[in-house]
Amino acid sequence: MAKSKYEYVKQFERDDSLIPNTWLVIRIDGRGFHKFSERHQFEKPNDRRALDLMNKCAETVMTEIHDIILAYGQSDEYSFVLKKECDLYCRREAKILSTIVSLFTSNYVFLWKSYFADKELQYPPSFDGRIVQYPSDNNLRDYLSWRQADCHINNLYNTCFWALVHSGKTETEAENILRGTLSSDKNELLHSLFNINYNNIPEMYRKGSVLVKQEIDFKTLNQKGVEVIRKKKIVTILHVDIIQNKFWKEHPELNIITIT
Ligand SMILES: Nc1nc2c(ncn2[C@@H]2O[C@H](COP(=O)(O)OP(=O)(O)OP(=O)(O)O)[C@@H](O)[C@H]2O)c(=O)[nH]1
Ligand SMILES: [Mg+2]
Ligand SMILES: [Mg+2]
């Protein structure tokens, strides 16, 4: 068929292919979730239902996009890791990013009622997203360590802050008490004032959520009606340390080199 005279407009499109053989990390983050969490009366500092909803959305994304090998989530953010050799959409950045962000967001709205049966969604939430390429396994591990350390620092601070506020301090007073304190001071404050042992707080709040795929055997019937065993990958959720080597050694399928 002859080309239409309009087709030249395709020349204006940019090549946004990501470079080959690099880990791809897609991080999405709730837009204005400070306000969103207030409007929906999320529990402070951690709302289990809100986090469970985030985890379910991530699980759906991971199940749908086969190239995602690992995901890590905390607060209103999720990071998805695509394997180095991934050729999804010929590694075109906009296609990969927009698919993951929209799939996550539509699931968030679609599944809202299953997690918040008693709360109407007040307005449509949105998520931003970016893709970062990491050339080495260590870069990828440092990225994930950075996010998990961020989860820990924020959670320790927020746990102290809301314990102080719930005990009658104003938000300004709580801020002043916590200004300049070290982790050890915060642990001590929780223990001495509120009899809270920080290590007993649920691991999901302290460590965030790690999603991996596990291969399992399942029984099914083939075309002749004979029972056969097939393999399939299911997404498993963990709340574990991903900074130390232990996790990476326990998951050789992720193909991350661990230096002992
Ligand atoms: N109460 C409560 N709030 C939460 C929870 N998880 C996330 N949030 C809120 O979401 C915010 C997420 O932080 P950011 O992503 O840095 O801030 P943001 O308001 O989403 O702003 P942008 O991401 O820049 O659009 C936190 O500061 C909290 O206010 C939760 O479990 N409970
Ligand atoms: Mg946000
Ligand atoms: Mg955030």
mmCIF file of C-alpha atoms and ligand atoms in Angstrom:
data_model
loop_
_atom_site.group_PDB
_atom_site.id
_atom_site.type_symbol
_atom_site.label_atom_id
_atom_site.label_comp_id
_atom_site.label_asym_id
_atom_site.label_seq_id
_atom_site.Cartn_x
_atom_site.Cartn_y
_atom_site.Cartn_z
ATOM 1 C CA MET A 1 0.000 0.000 0.000
ATOM 2 C CA ALA A 2 1.255 3.488 -0.792
ATOM 3 C CA LYS A 3 2.444 5.563 2.111
ATOM 4 C CA SER A 4 0.075 8.326 3.151
ATOM 5 C CA LYS A 5 1.377 11.858 3.023
ATOM 6 C CA TYR A 6 0.958 12.043 6.767
ATOM 7 C CA GLU A 7 3.353 9.275 7.608
ATOM 8 C CA TYR A 8 6.374 11.550 7.769
ATOM 9 C CA VAL A 9 5.188 12.570 11.270
ATOM 10 C CA LYS A 10 6.664 9.321 12.564
ATOM 11 C CA GLN A 11 10.112 10.867 12.061
ATOM 12 C CA PHE A 12 9.412 13.097 15.059
ATOM 13 C CA GLU A 13 9.303 10.129 17.416
ATOM 14 C CA ARG A 14 12.383 9.676 19.605
ATOM 15 C CA ASP A 15 14.272 6.454 20.098
ATOM 16 C CA ASP A 16 14.104 5.837 23.834
ATOM 17 C CA SER A 17 15.628 2.349 23.938
ATOM 18 C CA LEU A 18 17.349 1.532 27.190
ATOM 19 C CA ILE A 19 20.929 0.337 26.805
ATOM 20 C CA PRO A 20 21.363 -3.431 26.695
ATOM 21 C CA ASN A 21 22.565 -5.705 29.469
ATOM 22 C CA THR A 22 21.753 -3.467 32.446
ATOM 23 C CA TRP A 23 19.425 -4.128 35.337
ATOM 24 C CA LEU A 24 16.273 -2.054 34.895
ATOM 25 C CA VAL A 25 14.599 -0.691 37.994
ATOM 26 C CA ILE A 26 11.180 0.882 37.678
ATOM 27 C CA ARG A 27 10.186 2.834 40.769
ATOM 28 C CA ILE A 28 6.664 4.069 41.105
ATOM 29 C CA ASP A 29 5.516 6.396 43.875
ATOM 30 C CA GLY A 30 2.092 7.625 44.958
ATOM 31 C CA ARG A 31 1.494 11.220 43.886
ATOM 32 C CA GLY A 32 0.580 13.415 46.834
ATOM 33 C CA PHE A 33 -0.007 10.461 49.154
ATOM 34 C CA HIS A 34 0.456 12.635 52.201
ATOM 35 C CA LYS A 35 -2.883 14.208 51.300
ATOM 36 C CA PHE A 36 -4.329 10.933 49.985
ATOM 37 C CA SER A 37 -3.587 9.134 53.277
ATOM 38 C CA GLU A 38 -5.199 11.982 55.258
ATOM 39 C CA ARG A 39 -8.318 12.032 53.098
ATOM 40 C CA HIS A 40 -8.734 8.274 53.522
ATOM 41 C CA GLN A 41 -7.871 8.288 57.229
ATOM 42 C CA PHE A 42 -4.982 5.864 56.932
ATOM 43 C CA GLU A 43 -3.790 4.640 60.319
ATOM 44 C CA LYS A 44 -0.598 6.259 61.566
ATOM 45 C CA PRO A 45 2.233 5.495 61.196
ATOM 46 C CA ASN A 46 1.346 2.325 59.228
ATOM 47 C CA ASP A 47 -1.967 1.349 57.715
ATOM 48 C CA ARG A 48 -1.974 -2.399 57.162
ATOM 49 C CA ARG A 49 -4.798 -2.375 54.662
ATOM 50 C CA ALA A 50 -3.129 0.332 52.565
ATOM 51 C CA LEU A 51 0.141 -1.616 52.524
ATOM 52 C CA ASP A 52 -1.653 -4.892 51.728
ATOM 53 C CA LEU A 53 -3.352 -3.144 48.809
ATOM 54 C CA MET A 54 0.005 -1.846 47.511
ATOM 55 C CA ASN A 55 1.418 -5.379 47.820
ATOM 56 C CA LYS A 56 -1.494 -6.909 45.931
ATOM 57 C CA CYS A 57 -1.117 -4.386 43.091
ATOM 58 C CA ALA A 58 2.603 -5.184 42.891
ATOM 59 C CA GLU A 59 1.850 -8.917 42.875
ATOM 60 C CA THR A 60 -0.527 -8.435 39.946
ATOM 61 C CA VAL A 61 2.033 -6.376 38.022
ATOM 62 C CA MET A 62 4.688 -9.009 38.682
ATOM 63 C CA THR A 63 2.433 -11.859 37.601
ATOM 64 C CA GLU A 64 1.479 -10.029 34.403
ATOM 65 C CA ILE A 65 4.969 -8.846 33.417
ATOM 66 C CA HIS A 66 7.040 -12.007 33.254
ATOM 67 C CA ASP A 67 10.410 -10.241 33.047
ATOM 68 C CA ILE A 68 10.067 -8.783 36.556
ATOM 69 C CA ILE A 69 12.153 -10.988 38.846
ATOM 70 C CA LEU A 70 11.929 -9.016 42.091
ATOM 71 C CA ALA A 71 9.951 -6.170 43.596
ATOM 72 C CA TYR A 72 10.441 -4.156 46.758
ATOM 73 C CA GLY A 73 7.809 -1.923 48.339
ATOM 74 C CA GLN A 74 7.387 0.390 51.314
ATOM 75 C CA SER A 75 5.129 3.349 52.099
ATOM 76 C CA ASP A 76 3.582 4.583 48.814
ATOM 77 C CA GLU A 77 6.359 3.280 46.566
ATOM 78 C CA TYR A 78 7.316 0.101 44.728
ATOM 79 C CA SER A 79 10.451 -0.820 42.816
ATOM 80 C CA PHE A 80 10.303 -3.475 40.103
ATOM 81 C CA VAL A 81 13.476 -5.150 38.882
ATOM 82 C CA LEU A 82 13.682 -6.430 35.313
ATOM 83 C CA LYS A 83 16.403 -8.887 34.466
ATOM 84 C CA LYS A 84 19.433 -7.670 32.539
ATOM 85 C CA GLU A 85 18.623 -9.570 29.362
ATOM 86 C CA CYS A 86 15.010 -8.378 29.366
ATOM 87 C CA ASP A 87 13.779 -7.519 25.864
ATOM 88 C CA LEU A 88 10.292 -6.382 26.831
ATOM 89 C CA TYR A 89 8.998 -3.920 24.188
ATOM 90 C CA CYS A 90 12.526 -3.951 22.721
ATOM 91 C CA ARG A 91 13.571 -2.135 25.921
ATOM 92 C CA ARG A 92 11.661 1.009 24.935
ATOM 93 C CA GLU A 93 11.541 3.118 28.077
ATOM 94 C CA ALA A 94 8.172 4.824 27.647
ATOM 95 C CA LYS A 95 6.387 1.576 26.758
ATOM 96 C CA ILE A 96 7.763 -0.302 29.767
ATOM 97 C CA LEU A 97 7.230 2.539 32.220
ATOM 98 C CA SER A 98 3.746 3.522 31.120
ATOM 99 C CA THR A 99 2.575 -0.108 31.113
ATOM 100 C CA ILE A 100 3.784 -0.753 34.656
ATOM 101 C CA VAL A 101 2.536 2.552 36.087
ATOM 102 C CA SER A 102 -0.912 2.229 34.524
ATOM 103 C CA LEU A 103 -1.265 -1.451 35.432
ATOM 104 C CA PHE A 104 -0.378 -0.678 39.039
ATOM 105 C CA THR A 105 -2.700 2.325 39.219
ATOM 106 C CA SER A 106 -5.686 0.627 37.633
ATOM 107 C CA ASN A 107 -5.263 -2.282 40.041
ATOM 108 C CA TYR A 108 -5.119 0.134 42.971
ATOM 109 C CA VAL A 109 -8.533 1.503 42.007
ATOM 110 C CA PHE A 110 -9.936 -1.876 40.941
ATOM 111 C CA LEU A 111 -8.932 -3.600 44.214
ATOM 112 C CA TRP A 112 -9.644 -0.692 46.580
ATOM 113 C CA LYS A 113 -13.019 -2.096 47.670
ATOM 114 C CA SER A 114 -11.513 -5.480 48.576
ATOM 115 C CA TYR A 115 -9.236 -3.795 51.104
ATOM 116 C CA PHE A 116 -11.343 -0.832 52.222
ATOM 117 C CA ALA A 117 -14.901 -2.210 52.162
ATOM 118 C CA ASP A 118 -16.020 0.543 54.549
ATOM 119 C CA LYS A 119 -14.306 3.464 52.773
ATOM 120 C CA GLU A 120 -15.270 5.080 49.496
ATOM 121 C CA LEU A 121 -12.407 6.119 47.280
ATOM 122 C CA GLN A 122 -12.604 9.924 47.506
ATOM 123 C CA TYR A 123 -10.763 10.749 44.277
ATOM 124 C CA PRO A 124 -8.649 8.906 41.669
ATOM 125 C CA PRO A 125 -5.106 8.242 42.905
ATOM 126 C CA SER A 126 -2.107 8.517 40.611
ATOM 127 C CA PHE A 127 1.480 7.283 40.638
ATOM 128 C CA ASP A 128 4.617 8.675 39.040
ATOM 129 C CA GLY A 129 7.377 6.458 37.726
ATOM 130 C CA ARG A 130 10.960 6.382 36.522
ATOM 131 C CA ILE A 131 13.384 3.823 35.142
ATOM 132 C CA VAL A 132 16.980 3.670 36.306
ATOM 133 C CA GLN A 133 19.567 1.385 34.697
ATOM 134 C CA TYR A 134 22.179 -0.273 36.868
ATOM 135 C CA PRO A 135 25.203 -1.818 35.171
ATOM 136 C CA SER A 136 26.522 -3.970 38.018
ATOM 137 C CA ASP A 137 25.001 -6.380 40.496
ATOM 138 C CA ASN A 138 26.472 -4.294 43.298
ATOM 139 C CA ASN A 139 24.770 -1.149 41.979
ATOM 140 C CA LEU A 140 21.454 -2.990 42.037
ATOM 141 C CA ARG A 141 22.030 -4.293 45.539
ATOM 142 C CA ASP A 142 23.043 -0.828 46.745
ATOM 143 C CA TYR A 143 19.875 0.614 45.211
ATOM 144 C CA LEU A 144 17.687 -1.924 47.040
ATOM 145 C CA SER A 145 19.663 -1.450 50.258
ATOM 146 C CA TRP A 146 19.086 2.292 49.952
ATOM 147 C CA ARG A 147 15.322 1.803 49.717
ATOM 148 C CA GLN A 148 15.236 -0.649 52.640
ATOM 149 C CA ALA A 149 17.406 1.604 54.804
ATOM 150 C CA ASP A 150 15.017 4.459 53.946
ATOM 151 C CA CYS A 151 12.082 2.289 55.064
ATOM 152 C CA HIS A 152 13.801 1.563 58.379
ATOM 153 C CA ILE A 153 14.800 5.177 59.081
ATOM 154 C CA ASN A 154 11.343 6.546 58.252
ATOM 155 C CA ASN A 155 9.520 3.838 60.168
ATOM 156 C CA LEU A 156 11.601 4.270 63.309
ATOM 157 C CA TYR A 157 11.062 8.034 63.188
ATOM 158 C CA ASN A 158 7.325 7.755 62.450
ATOM 159 C CA THR A 159 6.804 5.136 65.173
ATOM 160 C CA CYS A 160 8.347 7.508 67.733
ATOM 161 C CA PHE A 161 6.593 10.572 66.348
ATOM 162 C CA TRP A 162 3.088 9.055 66.457
ATOM 163 C CA ALA A 163 3.668 7.406 69.851
ATOM 164 C CA LEU A 164 4.520 10.858 71.227
ATOM 165 C CA VAL A 165 1.525 12.498 69.531
ATOM 166 C CA HIS A 166 -0.873 9.756 70.658
ATOM 167 C CA SER A 167 0.435 10.223 74.204
ATOM 168 C CA GLY A 168 -0.668 13.867 74.171
ATOM 169 C CA LYS A 169 2.301 15.822 72.732
ATOM 170 C CA THR A 170 1.626 18.278 69.940
ATOM 171 C CA GLU A 171 3.214 17.547 66.548
ATOM 172 C CA THR A 172 5.673 20.416 67.094
ATOM 173 C CA GLU A 173 6.638 19.089 70.530
ATOM 174 C CA ALA A 174 7.176 15.601 69.084
ATOM 175 C CA GLU A 175 9.366 17.057 66.310
ATOM 176 C CA ASN A 176 11.441 18.951 68.857
ATOM 177 C CA ILE A 177 11.924 15.871 71.031
ATOM 178 C CA LEU A 178 13.133 13.821 68.056
ATOM 179 C CA ARG A 179 15.362 16.489 66.463
ATOM 180 C CA GLY A 180 18.996 15.308 66.361
ATOM 181 C CA THR A 181 18.305 11.909 67.945
ATOM 182 C CA LEU A 182 20.179 8.793 66.819
ATOM 183 C CA SER A 183 18.571 5.397 66.125
ATOM 184 C CA SER A 184 19.707 4.176 69.544
ATOM 185 C CA ASP A 185 18.029 7.212 71.219
ATOM 186 C CA LYS A 186 14.772 6.452 69.398
ATOM 187 C CA ASN A 187 14.853 2.777 70.393
ATOM 188 C CA GLU A 188 15.481 3.839 73.989
ATOM 189 C CA LEU A 189 12.668 6.428 73.884
ATOM 190 C CA LEU A 190 10.180 3.826 72.648
ATOM 191 C CA HIS A 191 11.278 1.411 75.334
ATOM 192 C CA SER A 192 11.418 3.778 78.315
ATOM 193 C CA LEU A 193 8.348 5.945 77.578
ATOM 194 C CA PHE A 194 6.016 3.505 75.843
ATOM 195 C CA ASN A 195 7.349 0.039 76.721
ATOM 196 C CA ILE A 196 7.623 -0.686 73.000
ATOM 197 C CA ASN A 197 10.381 -3.008 71.803
ATOM 198 C CA TYR A 198 10.987 -1.768 68.249
ATOM 199 C CA ASN A 199 12.056 -5.264 67.156
ATOM 200 C CA ASN A 200 8.566 -6.563 67.975
ATOM 201 C CA ILE A 201 6.879 -4.216 65.479
ATOM 202 C CA PRO A 202 5.673 -6.209 62.425
ATOM 203 C CA GLU A 203 8.448 -6.937 59.951
ATOM 204 C CA MET A 204 6.378 -5.553 57.078
ATOM 205 C CA TYR A 205 6.583 -2.098 58.698
ATOM 206 C CA ARG A 206 10.254 -2.329 59.626
ATOM 207 C CA LYS A 207 11.607 -4.022 56.496
ATOM 208 C CA GLY A 208 9.050 -3.388 53.755
ATOM 209 C CA SER A 209 7.880 -6.090 51.344
ATOM 210 C CA VAL A 210 9.964 -8.203 48.984
ATOM 211 C CA LEU A 211 8.257 -10.059 46.144
ATOM 212 C CA VAL A 212 10.000 -12.972 44.458
ATOM 213 C CA LYS A 213 8.834 -15.685 42.101
ATOM 214 C CA GLN A 214 8.933 -19.297 43.195
ATOM 215 C CA GLU A 215 8.604 -22.211 40.844
ATOM 216 C CA ILE A 216 6.100 -24.783 42.030
ATOM 217 C CA ASP A 217 4.858 -28.085 40.663
ATOM 218 C CA PHE A 218 1.136 -28.414 40.090
ATOM 219 C CA LYS A 219 -1.055 -31.247 38.875
ATOM 220 C CA THR A 220 -3.232 -30.768 35.819
ATOM 221 C CA LEU A 221 -4.900 -32.873 33.132
ATOM 222 C CA ASN A 222 -3.388 -32.997 29.642
ATOM 223 C CA GLN A 223 -5.452 -33.108 26.410
ATOM 224 C CA LYS A 224 -5.952 -36.880 26.820
ATOM 225 C CA GLY A 225 -7.257 -36.414 30.344
ATOM 226 C CA VAL A 226 -4.123 -37.891 31.915
ATOM 227 C CA GLU A 227 -2.806 -36.288 35.088
ATOM 228 C CA VAL A 228 0.540 -34.551 34.499
ATOM 229 C CA ILE A 229 2.807 -32.376 36.624
ATOM 230 C CA ARG A 230 3.604 -28.941 35.261
ATOM 231 C CA LYS A 231 5.663 -26.090 36.671
ATOM 232 C CA LYS A 232 4.471 -22.558 37.233
ATOM 233 C CA LYS A 233 5.849 -19.487 38.931
ATOM 234 C CA ILE A 234 3.936 -17.910 41.755
ATOM 235 C CA VAL A 235 4.675 -14.621 43.462
ATOM 236 C CA THR A 236 5.683 -14.923 47.102
ATOM 237 C CA ILE A 237 5.776 -12.048 49.551
ATOM 238 C CA LEU A 238 8.537 -11.796 52.150
ATOM 239 C CA HIS A 239 9.395 -9.234 54.811
ATOM 240 C CA VAL A 240 13.105 -9.875 55.129
ATOM 241 C CA ASP A 241 16.463 -8.150 55.167
ATOM 242 C CA ILE A 242 17.787 -7.614 51.633
ATOM 243 C CA ILE A 243 20.852 -5.614 52.676
ATOM 244 C CA GLN A 244 22.908 -8.564 53.967
ATOM 245 C CA ASN A 245 24.136 -11.460 51.786
ATOM 246 C CA LYS A 246 21.801 -14.039 53.327
ATOM 247 C CA PHE A 247 18.752 -13.233 51.182
ATOM 248 C CA TRP A 248 20.766 -13.239 47.947
ATOM 249 C CA LYS A 249 22.393 -16.562 48.774
ATOM 250 C CA GLU A 250 18.979 -18.064 49.460
ATOM 251 C CA HIS A 251 17.765 -16.886 46.037
ATOM 252 C CA PRO A 252 20.305 -18.083 43.445
ATOM 253 C CA GLU A 253 17.573 -17.858 40.784
ATOM 254 C CA LEU A 254 17.994 -14.064 40.904
ATOM 255 C CA ASN A 255 21.517 -14.478 39.509
ATOM 256 C CA ILE A 256 23.082 -11.827 41.700
ATOM 257 C CA ILE A 257 26.739 -12.351 42.497
ATOM 258 C CA THR A 258 27.355 -12.313 46.235
ATOM 259 C CA ILE A 259 30.903 -11.740 47.399
ATOM 260 C CA THR A 260 31.555 -13.731 50.539
HETATM 261 N N1 LIG B 1 -0.944 7.423 57.705
HETATM 262 C C1 LIG B 1 -0.235 6.796 56.782
HETATM 263 N N2 LIG B 1 0.336 7.532 55.808
HETATM 264 C C2 LIG B 1 1.073 6.898 54.882
HETATM 265 C C3 LIG B 1 1.251 5.507 54.878
HETATM 266 N N3 LIG B 1 2.034 5.179 53.830
HETATM 267 C C4 LIG B 1 2.329 6.332 53.193
HETATM 268 N N4 LIG B 1 1.760 7.387 53.823
HETATM 269 C C5 LIG B 1 1.837 8.823 53.460
HETATM 270 O O1 LIG B 1 2.396 8.926 52.173
HETATM 271 C C6 LIG B 1 3.524 9.772 52.194
HETATM 272 C C7 LIG B 1 4.516 9.268 51.184
HETATM 273 O O2 LIG B 1 5.608 10.120 51.113
HETATM 274 P P1 LIG B 1 6.093 10.801 49.781
HETATM 275 O O3 LIG B 1 5.943 9.846 48.643
HETATM 276 O O4 LIG B 1 7.471 11.293 50.065
HETATM 277 O O5 LIG B 1 5.145 12.069 49.647
HETATM 278 P P2 LIG B 1 3.844 12.378 48.771
HETATM 279 O O6 LIG B 1 2.905 13.169 49.610
HETATM 280 O O7 LIG B 1 3.314 11.117 48.174
HETATM 281 O O8 LIG B 1 4.409 13.349 47.657
HETATM 282 P P3 LIG B 1 5.004 13.008 46.193
HETATM 283 O O9 LIG B 1 5.435 11.566 46.217
HETATM 284 O O10 LIG B 1 6.163 13.927 46.006
HETATM 285 O O11 LIG B 1 3.901 13.267 45.236
HETATM 286 C C8 LIG B 1 4.025 9.737 53.626
HETATM 287 O O12 LIG B 1 4.709 10.895 53.975
HETATM 288 C C9 LIG B 1 2.733 9.593 54.416
HETATM 289 O O13 LIG B 1 2.155 10.861 54.639
HETATM 290 C C10 LIG B 1 0.603 4.749 55.912
HETATM 291 O O14 LIG B 1 0.687 3.510 55.998
HETATM 292 N N5 LIG B 1 -0.124 5.444 56.836
HETATM 293 MG MG MG B 2 4.545 9.813 47.113
HETATM 294 MG MG MG B 3 6.965 7.913 48.660
#
